[in-house]
Each structure stands twice: as C-alpha cells, then as structure tokens.
Amino acid sequence: MIKKIVIFLIFFILCINTVDAADIVFPSSKHTVINSYSTFFFGNVREKETLKINSEQVKIWDDGVFVHIVPLYYGENKIKIESTYKGKKHLQTYIVKRNKINNKSVLNYPLPKYIPKKNGIYLYTKTIKDNSTVRKGASKSTQRIIDLPKGIVLYLAGKKGDYYKIEETGDTEFWIHKSNIEKPVEVTKKFYAGINKTAENYSDKLYNYTKIYISHPVLYTFKQEGKILKLTLYGTSYSSDSEGKKNTEFNFNDNKTVLGYDGHYEEGCFIVRRAKTADNINKYTPLYGIRIHIDAGHGGHDKGAYGPSRVNEKDINLAISKKLIQLLKKEGAKVSYSRLNDKYVKLYDRVNMAKENNALILLSIHNNSLPHGKNPYVTHGTETYYYNDNAKDLAVIIRKNLVKDLDLKDNGTRKASLALNRSTNPVSVLIEIAYMINPQEYTKLKSEVFQYKAALSIKKSLEEYMLLLQK
Ligand SMILES: [Zn+2]
C-alpha cells in the first residue's frame, strides 16, 4: 500500500512539473526529421498563457489552441518555444533536422524498356486473383481502369519492367502487373471468346440485369457517356460469325442518370447489374426506402488526423456520422454503416458492407489534415472526392451545400482514386468537411451544433440528389 502511494506521489509530482510547459501536440517528438521547407507547430496553452516560437509571438485562438508555421533550413533547426504563465517563463527546445534530398540516384536509375512480344506468336495468360488492377500505364502511379476478377483470359502485346501491356485494347494502353497473372505462354493461335448478340434482360426491386452469353471470361471495361453506360468486352467474336468484331459494345440507358453498376462472370455468362432509382420518389420524403451506407472515417488505433488540443478526427467523423444516420432514419432511409463506435474497420470491409447492404449511395465522412510545407491558414474548408463519373453530381451537391450551410471555404470537388470512392457500385463520395489543423475550423468541428448542422446539410444534399434523379 505504501509502495503504491509513493508511486502515485512520484507520478503526481512528474505531472505537476510537465504542466509548466505549453502542450505541444505536433511535432510529437523533440527530435524529428522533416524534409520540407516548413512545418507547423500546434498545441494548446492555458488561459492567459502566452507563447513565443523562435521569439515570434504566437496567435492563440479559441480554447487556447495555436497552429504556428515554422520555416525549416537545411541541417539542424533549433526551435525555441517560450511560454509565459502567471509571470513564470518556461522554455522548450525542439530539434528538427531537414536533410537535402538526393534525387540523383532516382534519375540515374535506368527506366525499363518496352519489349514487344515476338512476331507471329501470341502471349496468353489469365488473371490469378480477384481485384487484379488494370492501369493506364506501366506503373503504380498511373490511372486505374478496372479491377478484374480471377480467371480472365488476356493476350499480351509486350512487357515493360514488371508490367505487361494488354493486346486487345489496341491503341488505348492497358497494363497489368505480373503478380496478377499466370506466367505468360507463347501460343500460335488466338482464341476469341464467342459471344451471343442477343442478351437477356431482367430485373428485381433494386437492380436491372443484363445477361450476356460468352464462351470464356475476357477483359471488360465500363465507360459512362452522359446518361449512357457503355460496356466493352474485348477479344470477342459473334458465335454466328467467326470473323466478327474483336470488341463488343453494349449500351445501357435505363435511368435518367447512371447510378451504381458492376459486372461479373457466372457460368458462361457475363452479368451486368445497374442500380434502379425508386419507382416513386415522393417530393416530401425523397429518402424514403433509399439504401444509404454511412462510413465514419478511421476508428480504433487508426485515429486519422488530430487537432491542437488532441481531439482525434475519428471521433469527430463518428459524431457527425451518428447524427447523420439518425436524420436519415427519420426520413425513412434504409441506413447501413461501417461503425457506430470507436472500432477499427478495414478499408475494403467498409466498401463490402455497403455492397452487401445493396446501398445505392456510400458516403465516407472525414476531416482533413495537411502535409508539411502547407499553410493551414491558406488551405482549409470543404472538399469532396469522387472517382467514377456516376458520383460527380452528388459530390458537387454535397460540397456546395456544406460550404453554404456551414460558411466554410470552398475547396472544390476532385477526382481521386481512394479505397472508399473507387467502387462503381454504390455511387460513392468521400467528404472532407473541414480541416482539423485550421484553428477556427477545429473549434467548429468540436461543437455539437456544428456537427448537427453538417449532418443536416448532408441529409439535405441527399434529398436534393434523389429529386434530381426524377428530372
Ligand atoms: Zn480522414
């Protein structure tokens, strides 16, 4: 017992001592390496405490938070933090090292050369796993075209580094990484997939389907052109005419807007699925019966961004998401969600949950941070992200309403490939409501009233979107 008391006292004394200093939340360590021309120091002070960083007076915002930009020079940067509380000065020193980045080694690295296949032969292969990504170029940084399932037959035109170029696509360059395919074999004849011109159409409550009979699974792509969804099946020929086309196109135009869509192979068929709008959308309750998945970003050990008084993004995302879920349920929407508490959920599980619930719409709720070298007083506000064209309208509506309803800076709607918005089904949008690292927006984000208003604004956008689908 005495031992316990002693430990407690030591702990207590240690706590009292550290309270003397201002709470520097970032950088999290007194010795760091940051290879950028600037960084930010953020944290919080007590009431009436003042702060200087490298002799410069630091602005203290509401709730005692501060975010201060510090320029960095090559080598060792000694950053002195002087806080004054009740007439007592306290000094902390941070050492930030900035290294010269040597680009030479990268430039001298030989770029892989394109090696075409031999003339007169064909290079045959198959995808060996699901989510085999096809890209626009021979590197991971190039645009994703489609994630193919296992078992797709491909013919290859050549190789560059670890990527193979797919032959069927002609002038459009499609590439696949070697880890996604069987070791290619040289064959003397190319087999086109036989395809039946007449497709079978059917539907259920949620989707319209088209069943296309095909002899073996081939590469496919979807493209949206206005209100039309175009499917291309590569390396095919009509069974009635062996000299037929090498690529077969199908056009779908069943809604006034293209909603969620996908395709899969099943026992000699390729099945295209397109989400339907509700048959009768009521002007006053446009969300009634609509399936919506709400994804509160991050959770558990994945804290996301954090603010100058140590509130985590994951908690703010959850608070807003819970309010939104309640509002949507009240309108009669069929809501599913990735999490309702502070737990870790894998990115792909979040998307799969939305799919399993046959959600028409998937919204991922986030709040933003910034990398070193950026200024949170310049870059802040609302951004929305979509990847597939079918989500652009919704992304724009949500952003515009948030900017207007919450009086935030408009940071635009952007196309970006993120795990939560990459899927073509459901219609998927990722929302960055505001910046955790901008002191004014951070204060707002912590307020229940602001969180409620944000949820209300997003609900309003969903209603607007549903009504737009009727036009
Ligand atoms: Zn986030």
CSV table of C-alpha atoms and ligand atoms in Angstrom, one decimal:
chain,number,residue,atom,x,y,z
A,1,MET,CA,0.0,0.0,0.0
A,2,ILE,CA,2.8,2.4,1.0
A,3,LYS,CA,4.6,1.5,-2.2
A,4,LYS,CA,1.5,2.4,-4.2
A,5,ILE,CA,1.2,5.7,-2.5
A,6,VAL,CA,4.9,6.5,-3.2
A,7,ILE,CA,4.5,5.6,-6.9
A,8,PHE,CA,1.4,7.7,-7.0
A,9,LEU,CA,3.2,10.7,-5.4
A,10,ILE,CA,6.1,10.4,-7.9
A,11,PHE,CA,3.7,10.3,-10.7
A,12,PHE,CA,1.8,13.3,-9.3
A,13,ILE,CA,5.0,15.4,-9.0
A,14,LEU,CA,6.1,14.5,-12.5
A,15,CYS,CA,2.7,15.6,-13.8
A,16,ILE,CA,2.9,18.9,-12.0
A,17,ASN,CA,6.3,19.6,-13.4
A,18,THR,CA,5.3,19.0,-17.0
A,19,VAL,CA,2.2,21.2,-16.6
A,20,ASP,CA,4.6,24.2,-16.6
A,21,ALA,CA,5.1,23.9,-20.3
A,22,ALA,CA,2.7,24.6,-23.1
A,23,ASP,CA,1.2,21.4,-24.6
A,24,ILE,CA,2.9,20.9,-28.0
A,25,VAL,CA,0.9,18.3,-29.8
A,26,PHE,CA,2.8,18.4,-33.0
A,27,PRO,CA,5.7,17.6,-33.6
A,28,SER,CA,5.1,14.7,-31.2
A,29,SER,CA,8.8,14.3,-30.5
A,30,LYS,CA,11.5,16.9,-29.6
A,31,HIS,CA,13.8,15.4,-32.2
A,32,THR,CA,12.4,14.9,-35.6
A,33,VAL,CA,13.4,14.8,-39.3
A,34,ILE,CA,11.2,16.8,-41.6
A,35,ASN,CA,12.4,17.2,-45.2
A,36,SER,CA,10.3,20.2,-46.1
A,37,TYR,CA,10.8,24.0,-46.3
A,38,SER,CA,8.3,24.5,-43.5
A,39,THR,CA,6.4,22.7,-40.8
A,40,PHE,CA,3.8,23.6,-38.3
A,41,PHE,CA,3.8,23.5,-34.5
A,42,PHE,CA,0.4,23.1,-33.0
A,43,GLY,CA,-0.9,22.6,-29.5
A,44,ASN,CA,-2.7,24.4,-26.7
A,45,VAL,CA,-2.0,26.7,-23.8
A,46,ARG,CA,-3.8,27.5,-20.5
A,47,GLU,CA,-5.9,30.6,-20.1
A,48,LYS,CA,-3.8,33.8,-20.1
A,49,GLU,CA,-0.7,31.8,-21.1
A,50,THR,CA,1.3,33.5,-23.9
A,51,LEU,CA,3.6,31.8,-26.3
A,52,LYS,CA,6.6,32.7,-28.5
A,53,ILE,CA,8.2,30.4,-31.0
A,54,ASN,CA,11.7,31.5,-32.1
A,55,SER,CA,10.9,34.9,-30.5
A,56,GLU,CA,7.8,35.3,-32.6
A,57,GLN,CA,4.6,36.0,-30.8
A,58,VAL,CA,2.1,33.1,-31.5
A,59,LYS,CA,-1.6,33.8,-32.0
A,60,ILE,CA,-3.8,32.0,-29.5
A,61,TRP,CA,-7.2,31.0,-30.8
A,62,ASP,CA,-10.4,30.0,-29.0
A,63,ASP,CA,-10.0,27.2,-26.4
A,64,GLY,CA,-6.3,28.1,-26.2
A,65,VAL,CA,-5.2,26.4,-29.4
A,66,PHE,CA,-2.4,27.5,-31.7
A,67,VAL,CA,-1.1,26.5,-35.1
A,68,HIS,CA,2.2,28.2,-36.0
A,69,ILE,CA,4.2,27.8,-39.2
A,70,VAL,CA,7.9,27.4,-38.8
A,71,PRO,CA,10.3,27.7,-41.8
A,72,LEU,CA,13.0,25.0,-41.9
A,73,TYR,CA,16.5,25.3,-43.2
A,74,TYR,CA,18.9,22.6,-44.3
A,75,GLY,CA,20.6,20.9,-41.4
A,76,GLU,CA,19.6,21.2,-37.8
A,77,ASN,CA,16.9,23.7,-36.9
A,78,LYS,CA,16.7,24.6,-33.2
A,79,ILE,CA,13.2,25.8,-32.4
A,80,LYS,CA,12.7,27.6,-29.1
A,81,ILE,CA,9.3,27.6,-27.5
A,82,GLU,CA,8.9,30.1,-24.7
A,83,SER,CA,5.6,30.1,-22.8
A,84,THR,CA,4.7,32.5,-20.0
A,85,TYR,CA,2.2,31.6,-17.4
A,86,LYS,CA,1.4,33.6,-14.3
A,87,GLY,CA,4.7,35.5,-14.7
A,88,LYS,CA,6.7,32.4,-15.0
A,89,LYS,CA,8.7,31.6,-18.1
A,90,HIS,CA,9.1,28.1,-19.5
A,91,LEU,CA,11.4,27.1,-22.3
A,92,GLN,CA,11.3,24.1,-24.5
A,93,THR,CA,13.7,23.3,-27.4
A,94,TYR,CA,12.8,21.2,-30.4
A,95,ILE,CA,15.4,20.0,-32.9
A,96,VAL,CA,14.1,19.5,-36.4
A,97,LYS,CA,16.5,18.1,-39.0
A,98,ARG,CA,16.0,18.9,-42.6
A,99,ASN,CA,18.0,16.7,-45.0
A,100,LYS,CA,18.9,17.5,-48.6
A,101,ILE,CA,17.0,15.1,-50.7
A,102,ASN,CA,19.4,13.4,-53.2
A,103,ASN,CA,17.4,13.0,-56.4
A,104,LYS,CA,20.5,11.8,-58.4
A,105,SER,CA,20.1,8.2,-57.5
A,106,VAL,CA,16.5,8.2,-58.8
A,107,LEU,CA,17.5,9.9,-62.0
A,108,ASN,CA,20.3,7.5,-62.8
A,109,TYR,CA,18.1,4.5,-62.3
A,110,PRO,CA,17.6,3.0,-65.7
A,111,LEU,CA,14.0,3.2,-66.9
A,112,PRO,CA,12.7,-0.2,-68.0
A,113,LYS,CA,12.4,-0.6,-71.8
A,114,TYR,CA,9.4,-1.8,-73.6
A,115,ILE,CA,10.0,-5.3,-75.0
A,116,PRO,CA,7.3,-6.3,-77.6
A,117,LYS,CA,6.3,-9.9,-78.0
A,118,LYS,CA,7.8,-11.9,-80.9
A,119,ASN,CA,6.1,-11.7,-84.3
A,120,GLY,CA,3.8,-14.5,-85.3
A,121,ILE,CA,3.1,-15.7,-81.8
A,122,TYR,CA,0.6,-14.8,-79.1
A,123,LEU,CA,1.2,-14.4,-75.4
A,124,TYR,CA,-1.6,-16.0,-73.5
A,125,THR,CA,-2.3,-15.6,-69.8
A,126,LYS,CA,-5.0,-15.5,-67.2
A,127,THR,CA,-5.6,-13.4,-64.0
A,128,ILE,CA,-4.8,-15.4,-60.9
A,129,LYS,CA,-6.6,-13.3,-58.3
A,130,ASP,CA,-9.6,-11.1,-57.7
A,131,ASN,CA,-9.0,-7.3,-57.8
A,132,SER,CA,-6.3,-7.6,-60.4
A,133,THR,CA,-5.9,-3.9,-61.3
A,134,VAL,CA,-5.6,-2.9,-64.9
A,135,ARG,CA,-3.9,0.5,-65.4
A,136,LYS,CA,-3.3,3.1,-68.0
A,137,GLY,CA,0.5,2.8,-67.8
A,138,ALA,CA,3.3,0.6,-66.6
A,139,SER,CA,3.5,1.9,-63.1
A,140,LYS,CA,1.5,2.0,-59.9
A,141,SER,CA,1.1,5.8,-60.1
A,142,THR,CA,-1.0,5.6,-63.3
A,143,GLN,CA,-4.8,5.7,-63.5
A,144,ARG,CA,-6.8,2.6,-62.6
A,145,ILE,CA,-9.0,1.3,-65.4
A,146,ILE,CA,-10.7,-1.7,-63.7
A,147,ASP,CA,-10.2,-4.3,-61.1
A,148,LEU,CA,-10.6,-7.7,-62.8
A,149,PRO,CA,-11.7,-10.9,-61.1
A,150,LYS,CA,-9.7,-14.1,-61.2
A,151,GLY,CA,-9.7,-16.2,-64.4
A,152,ILE,CA,-9.9,-13.5,-67.1
A,153,VAL,CA,-8.2,-14.6,-70.3
A,154,LEU,CA,-5.7,-12.0,-71.7
A,155,TYR,CA,-3.3,-11.8,-74.6
A,156,LEU,CA,-0.3,-9.6,-74.1
A,157,ALA,CA,1.5,-7.3,-76.5
A,158,GLY,CA,4.7,-6.8,-74.6
A,159,LYS,CA,6.5,-6.1,-71.4
A,160,LYS,CA,7.9,-3.1,-69.6
A,161,GLY,CA,9.6,-3.7,-66.2
A,162,ASP,CA,7.1,-5.6,-64.1
A,163,TYR,CA,4.1,-4.7,-66.2
A,164,TYR,CA,2.6,-6.3,-69.3
A,165,LYS,CA,0.7,-4.5,-72.0
A,166,ILE,CA,-2.7,-6.0,-72.9
A,167,GLU,CA,-3.1,-6.6,-76.6
A,168,GLU,CA,-6.9,-6.5,-77.1
A,169,THR,CA,-7.3,-2.8,-76.3
A,170,GLY,CA,-5.4,-1.6,-79.4
A,171,ASP,CA,-4.3,2.0,-79.3
A,172,THR,CA,-5.5,2.5,-75.7
A,173,GLU,CA,-2.8,1.4,-73.4
A,174,PHE,CA,-3.9,-1.0,-70.7
A,175,TRP,CA,-1.3,-2.6,-68.4
A,176,ILE,CA,-1.3,-5.3,-65.8
A,177,HIS,CA,1.3,-6.1,-63.1
A,178,LYS,CA,3.0,-9.5,-63.4
A,179,SER,CA,1.9,-10.5,-59.9
A,180,ASN,CA,-1.7,-10.6,-61.1
A,181,ILE,CA,-1.3,-13.1,-63.9
A,182,GLU,CA,-0.1,-16.6,-64.7
A,183,LYS,CA,3.3,-16.8,-66.3
A,184,PRO,CA,2.5,-16.0,-70.0
A,185,VAL,CA,2.8,-18.7,-72.5
A,186,GLU,CA,3.6,-18.4,-76.2
A,187,VAL,CA,0.8,-19.8,-78.4
A,188,THR,CA,0.4,-19.8,-82.2
A,189,LYS,CA,-3.4,-19.1,-82.3
A,190,LYS,CA,-5.6,-16.6,-80.6
A,191,PHE,CA,-9.0,-17.7,-79.4
A,192,TYR,CA,-11.6,-15.0,-79.4
A,193,ALA,CA,-14.4,-15.5,-77.0
A,194,GLY,CA,-17.7,-16.4,-78.7
A,195,ILE,CA,-20.4,-14.0,-77.7
A,196,ASN,CA,-24.2,-14.1,-78.3
A,197,LYS,CA,-25.6,-10.9,-79.7
A,198,THR,CA,-28.9,-11.2,-78.0
A,199,ALA,CA,-28.7,-10.5,-74.3
A,200,GLU,CA,-31.3,-11.4,-71.7
A,201,ASN,CA,-32.8,-8.6,-69.6
A,202,TYR,CA,-34.5,-9.0,-66.2
A,203,SER,CA,-34.8,-7.0,-63.0
A,204,ASP,CA,-35.7,-7.1,-59.4
A,205,LYS,CA,-36.6,-4.5,-56.8
A,206,LEU,CA,-33.1,-2.9,-56.7
A,207,TYR,CA,-31.3,-3.7,-60.0
A,208,ASN,CA,-31.7,-4.1,-63.7
A,209,TYR,CA,-29.7,-7.0,-65.1
A,210,THR,CA,-28.4,-8.0,-68.5
A,211,LYS,CA,-27.1,-11.5,-69.1
A,212,ILE,CA,-24.7,-11.9,-72.0
A,213,TYR,CA,-23.7,-15.4,-73.0
A,214,ILE,CA,-19.9,-15.7,-73.6
A,215,SER,CA,-17.6,-18.7,-74.1
A,216,HIS,CA,-14.8,-17.6,-71.8
A,217,PRO,CA,-14.2,-14.6,-69.5
A,218,VAL,CA,-12.4,-11.7,-71.2
A,219,LEU,CA,-11.3,-8.2,-70.2
A,220,TYR,CA,-14.2,-5.7,-69.9
A,221,THR,CA,-14.5,-2.0,-69.2
A,222,PHE,CA,-17.3,0.3,-68.4
A,223,LYS,CA,-17.5,3.9,-69.6
A,224,GLN,CA,-20.1,6.5,-68.8
A,225,GLU,CA,-21.1,8.9,-71.6
A,226,GLY,CA,-23.7,11.2,-70.2
A,227,LYS,CA,-26.7,9.2,-69.4
A,228,ILE,CA,-25.5,6.1,-71.2
A,229,LEU,CA,-23.4,3.3,-69.7
A,230,LYS,CA,-21.1,1.6,-72.2
A,231,LEU,CA,-19.7,-1.9,-71.7
A,232,THR,CA,-16.9,-3.2,-73.9
A,233,LEU,CA,-16.0,-6.9,-73.9
A,234,TYR,CA,-12.5,-7.2,-75.5
A,235,GLY,CA,-11.3,-10.1,-77.7
A,236,THR,CA,-14.7,-11.4,-78.7
A,237,SER,CA,-16.4,-12.6,-81.8
A,238,TYR,CA,-20.0,-13.3,-82.5
A,239,SER,CA,-20.6,-17.0,-82.5
A,240,SER,CA,-22.6,-16.8,-85.7
A,241,ASP,CA,-19.7,-15.0,-87.5
A,242,SER,CA,-16.2,-16.1,-86.6
A,243,GLU,CA,-14.8,-13.1,-88.5
A,244,GLY,CA,-16.9,-10.8,-86.3
A,245,LYS,CA,-15.8,-7.8,-84.2
A,246,LYS,CA,-12.9,-8.1,-81.8
A,247,ASN,CA,-14.5,-5.9,-79.2
A,248,THR,CA,-18.2,-6.0,-78.5
A,249,GLU,CA,-20.0,-3.0,-77.1
A,250,PHE,CA,-23.3,-2.8,-75.2
A,251,ASN,CA,-25.1,0.4,-74.3
A,252,PHE,CA,-27.4,0.8,-71.3
A,253,ASN,CA,-29.7,3.6,-70.7
A,254,ASP,CA,-32.3,2.7,-68.1
A,255,ASN,CA,-32.2,5.7,-65.7
A,256,LYS,CA,-32.2,9.4,-66.2
A,257,THR,CA,-28.7,9.3,-64.6
A,258,VAL,CA,-26.2,6.4,-64.4
A,259,LEU,CA,-26.3,5.1,-60.9
A,260,GLY,CA,-24.2,2.2,-59.4
A,261,TYR,CA,-23.2,-0.5,-61.8
A,262,ASP,CA,-20.9,-3.5,-61.9
A,263,GLY,CA,-20.3,-6.7,-63.8
A,264,HIS,CA,-19.3,-10.3,-63.1
A,265,TYR,CA,-18.9,-13.7,-64.7
A,266,GLU,CA,-21.1,-16.6,-63.8
A,267,GLU,CA,-21.3,-20.0,-65.6
A,268,GLY,CA,-20.7,-19.0,-69.2
A,269,CYS,CA,-22.3,-15.5,-68.8
A,270,PHE,CA,-21.3,-12.0,-68.1
A,271,ILE,CA,-23.9,-10.3,-65.9
A,272,VAL,CA,-24.2,-6.5,-65.9
A,273,ARG,CA,-26.1,-5.0,-62.9
A,274,ARG,CA,-27.4,-1.5,-62.7
A,275,ALA,CA,-29.0,0.0,-59.7
A,276,LYS,CA,-32.5,1.4,-60.1
A,277,THR,CA,-34.0,4.5,-58.7
A,278,ALA,CA,-37.0,4.0,-56.5
A,279,ASP,CA,-40.1,3.8,-58.6
A,280,ASN,CA,-42.0,6.7,-57.0
A,281,ILE,CA,-39.9,9.2,-55.2
A,282,ASN,CA,-42.1,11.4,-53.0
A,283,LYS,CA,-41.4,15.1,-53.2
A,284,TYR,CA,-41.7,15.5,-49.5
A,285,THR,CA,-39.9,12.3,-48.4
A,286,PRO,CA,-37.4,11.6,-51.2
A,287,LEU,CA,-35.2,9.5,-49.0
A,288,TYR,CA,-37.9,7.1,-48.0
A,289,GLY,CA,-36.8,3.5,-48.6
A,290,ILE,CA,-33.4,4.6,-50.1
A,291,ARG,CA,-30.5,2.4,-49.1
A,292,ILE,CA,-27.6,4.6,-47.9
A,293,HIS,CA,-24.3,3.5,-46.3
A,294,ILE,CA,-22.6,5.9,-43.9
A,295,ASP,CA,-18.9,5.4,-43.3
A,296,ALA,CA,-17.4,7.2,-40.4
A,297,GLY,CA,-13.7,7.5,-41.4
A,298,HIS,CA,-10.9,5.8,-39.4
A,299,GLY,CA,-11.6,4.3,-35.9
A,300,GLY,CA,-9.8,2.3,-33.2
A,301,HIS,CA,-6.0,2.5,-33.5
A,302,ASP,CA,-6.4,4.4,-36.7
A,303,LYS,CA,-7.0,7.9,-35.3
A,304,GLY,CA,-6.9,9.9,-38.6
A,305,ALA,CA,-5.8,13.5,-38.2
A,306,TYR,CA,-5.7,15.2,-34.9
A,307,GLY,CA,-6.1,18.8,-33.7
A,308,PRO,CA,-4.2,21.2,-31.5
A,309,SER,CA,-6.0,20.1,-28.3
A,310,ARG,CA,-5.6,16.4,-29.1
A,311,VAL,CA,-9.1,15.6,-30.3
A,312,ASN,CA,-9.0,12.9,-33.0
A,313,GLU,CA,-10.5,13.0,-36.4
A,314,LYS,CA,-12.0,9.5,-35.9
A,315,ASP,CA,-14.2,10.8,-33.0
A,316,ILE,CA,-15.5,13.9,-34.9
A,317,ASN,CA,-16.2,11.7,-38.0
A,318,LEU,CA,-18.2,9.4,-35.8
A,319,ALA,CA,-20.1,12.1,-34.0
A,320,ILE,CA,-21.2,13.6,-37.4
A,321,SER,CA,-22.0,10.2,-38.9
A,322,LYS,CA,-24.2,9.2,-35.9
A,323,LYS,CA,-26.2,12.4,-36.2
A,324,LEU,CA,-26.5,11.9,-40.0
A,325,ILE,CA,-27.6,8.2,-39.5
A,326,GLN,CA,-30.3,9.4,-37.1
A,327,LEU,CA,-31.5,12.1,-39.5
A,328,LEU,CA,-31.6,9.7,-42.5
A,329,LYS,CA,-33.5,7.0,-40.5
A,330,LYS,CA,-36.1,9.7,-39.5
A,331,GLU,CA,-36.7,10.2,-43.3
A,332,GLY,CA,-37.3,6.5,-43.8
A,333,ALA,CA,-34.0,5.7,-45.5
A,334,LYS,CA,-32.6,2.2,-45.1
A,335,VAL,CA,-29.3,3.1,-43.5
A,336,SER,CA,-26.3,0.8,-43.0
A,337,TYR,CA,-23.0,1.9,-41.5
A,338,SER,CA,-19.3,0.9,-41.2
A,339,ARG,CA,-19.2,1.6,-37.4
A,340,LEU,CA,-21.3,3.1,-34.6
A,341,ASN,CA,-18.5,3.1,-32.0
A,342,ASP,CA,-14.7,3.5,-31.8
A,343,LYS,CA,-13.6,0.4,-33.6
A,344,TYR,CA,-11.1,-0.3,-36.4
A,345,VAL,CA,-12.6,-1.4,-39.7
A,346,LYS,CA,-10.5,-2.3,-42.7
A,347,LEU,CA,-11.0,-0.1,-45.8
A,348,TYR,CA,-12.2,-2.9,-48.1
A,349,ASP,CA,-14.6,-4.2,-45.4
A,350,ARG,CA,-16.2,-0.8,-45.3
A,351,VAL,CA,-16.9,-1.0,-49.1
A,352,ASN,CA,-18.0,-4.6,-48.8
A,353,MET,CA,-20.5,-3.7,-46.1
A,354,ALA,CA,-22.1,-1.1,-48.3
A,355,LYS,CA,-22.2,-3.6,-51.2
A,356,GLU,CA,-23.7,-6.4,-49.0
A,357,ASN,CA,-26.4,-4.0,-47.9
A,358,ASN,CA,-27.1,-3.1,-51.6
A,359,ALA,CA,-26.6,0.6,-50.8
A,360,LEU,CA,-27.5,3.0,-53.6
A,361,ILE,CA,-25.2,5.6,-52.1
A,362,LEU,CA,-22.0,5.3,-50.0
A,363,LEU,CA,-20.7,8.4,-48.1
A,364,SER,CA,-17.4,8.4,-46.3
A,365,ILE,CA,-17.2,11.1,-43.7
A,366,HIS,CA,-13.7,12.6,-43.0
A,367,ASN,CA,-12.0,15.8,-41.8
A,368,ASN,CA,-8.8,17.0,-43.3
A,369,SER,CA,-5.1,17.4,-42.4
A,370,LEU,CA,-2.1,18.8,-44.3
A,371,PRO,CA,1.4,17.7,-45.1
A,372,HIS,CA,4.5,19.7,-44.1
A,373,GLY,CA,5.2,22.7,-46.3
A,374,LYS,CA,1.5,23.7,-46.5
A,375,ASN,CA,-0.2,26.5,-44.7
A,376,PRO,CA,-3.5,25.7,-42.9
A,377,TYR,CA,-4.5,29.4,-42.9
A,378,VAL,CA,-4.5,29.2,-46.7
A,379,THR,CA,-5.6,25.6,-47.4
A,380,HIS,CA,-8.8,24.8,-45.5
A,381,GLY,CA,-12.5,24.4,-46.0
A,382,THR,CA,-14.7,21.7,-47.6
A,383,GLU,CA,-13.6,19.2,-50.3
A,384,THR,CA,-15.5,16.3,-51.8
A,385,TYR,CA,-13.9,13.4,-53.7
A,386,TYR,CA,-15.4,11.1,-56.4
A,387,TYR,CA,-13.7,8.7,-58.8
A,388,ASN,CA,-16.4,7.4,-61.1
A,389,ASP,CA,-18.4,9.8,-63.2
A,390,ASN,CA,-21.6,8.5,-61.7
A,391,ALA,CA,-20.7,10.1,-58.3
A,392,LYS,CA,-19.7,13.5,-59.6
A,393,ASP,CA,-23.2,15.2,-59.3
A,394,LEU,CA,-23.7,14.0,-55.8
A,395,ALA,CA,-20.1,15.1,-54.8
A,396,VAL,CA,-20.8,18.6,-56.2
A,397,ILE,CA,-24.2,19.0,-54.5
A,398,ILE,CA,-22.8,17.9,-51.1
A,399,ARG,CA,-19.8,20.3,-51.3
A,400,LYS,CA,-21.9,23.3,-52.4
A,401,ASN,CA,-24.4,22.8,-49.6
A,402,LEU,CA,-21.7,22.3,-46.9
A,403,VAL,CA,-19.9,25.5,-48.0
A,404,LYS,CA,-23.2,27.5,-47.9
A,405,ASP,CA,-24.8,26.0,-44.8
A,406,LEU,CA,-21.7,26.0,-42.6
A,407,ASP,CA,-20.0,29.1,-44.1
A,408,LEU,CA,-16.8,27.2,-45.0
A,409,LYS,CA,-14.2,27.9,-47.7
A,410,ASP,CA,-14.9,26.1,-51.0
A,411,ASN,CA,-12.0,23.8,-51.8
A,412,GLY,CA,-13.7,22.2,-54.7
A,413,THR,CA,-14.7,18.7,-55.8
A,414,ARG,CA,-11.9,16.5,-57.1
A,415,LYS,CA,-11.5,13.2,-58.9
A,416,ALA,CA,-9.2,10.9,-56.9
A,417,SER,CA,-8.8,7.2,-56.6
A,418,LEU,CA,-9.4,6.4,-52.9
A,419,ALA,CA,-10.5,3.0,-51.5
A,420,LEU,CA,-13.8,4.4,-50.3
A,421,ASN,CA,-14.9,6.1,-53.6
A,422,ARG,CA,-13.3,3.8,-56.2
A,423,SER,CA,-16.2,1.4,-56.5
A,424,THR,CA,-18.7,2.0,-59.3
A,425,ASN,CA,-21.4,0.4,-57.1
A,426,PRO,CA,-22.7,2.1,-54.9
A,427,VAL,CA,-22.4,5.7,-56.0
A,428,SER,CA,-19.5,6.7,-53.7
A,429,VAL,CA,-18.4,10.1,-52.4
A,430,LEU,CA,-15.7,10.9,-49.8
A,431,ILE,CA,-16.4,14.1,-47.9
A,432,GLU,CA,-13.7,16.2,-46.1
A,433,ILE,CA,-16.0,18.6,-44.2
A,434,ALA,CA,-13.3,20.9,-42.8
A,435,TYR,CA,-9.6,20.9,-41.6
A,436,MET,CA,-8.6,19.6,-38.2
A,437,ILE,CA,-5.5,21.7,-38.4
A,438,ASN,CA,-7.1,25.1,-39.1
A,439,PRO,CA,-7.8,26.6,-35.6
A,440,GLN,CA,-11.1,28.1,-36.4
A,441,GLU,CA,-12.4,25.1,-38.2
A,442,TYR,CA,-11.1,22.8,-35.5
A,443,THR,CA,-13.1,24.8,-32.9
A,444,LYS,CA,-16.2,24.5,-35.0
A,445,LEU,CA,-15.7,20.8,-35.6
A,446,LYS,CA,-15.7,20.1,-31.9
A,447,SER,CA,-19.1,21.8,-31.4
A,448,GLU,CA,-22.2,19.6,-31.3
A,449,VAL,CA,-24.2,22.3,-33.0
A,450,PHE,CA,-21.8,22.5,-35.9
A,451,GLN,CA,-21.7,18.7,-36.2
A,452,TYR,CA,-25.5,18.6,-36.3
A,453,LYS,CA,-25.6,21.3,-39.0
A,454,ALA,CA,-23.1,19.4,-41.0
A,455,ALA,CA,-25.2,16.2,-40.8
A,456,LEU,CA,-28.3,18.2,-41.7
A,457,SER,CA,-26.6,19.8,-44.7
A,458,ILE,CA,-25.5,16.3,-46.0
A,459,LYS,CA,-29.1,15.0,-45.5
A,460,LYS,CA,-30.4,17.9,-47.5
A,461,SER,CA,-27.9,17.2,-50.3
A,462,LEU,CA,-29.1,13.5,-50.4
A,463,GLU,CA,-32.7,14.7,-50.7
A,464,GLU,CA,-31.7,17.1,-53.5
A,465,TYR,CA,-29.9,14.4,-55.3
A,466,MET,CA,-32.8,12.0,-55.1
A,467,LEU,CA,-35.1,14.6,-56.5
A,468,LEU,CA,-32.6,15.4,-59.3
A,469,LEU,CA,-32.8,11.7,-60.4
A,470,GLN,CA,-36.5,12.2,-61.1
A,471,LYS,CA,-36.0,15.0,-63.5
B,1,ZN,ZN,-9.6,11.0,-42.7
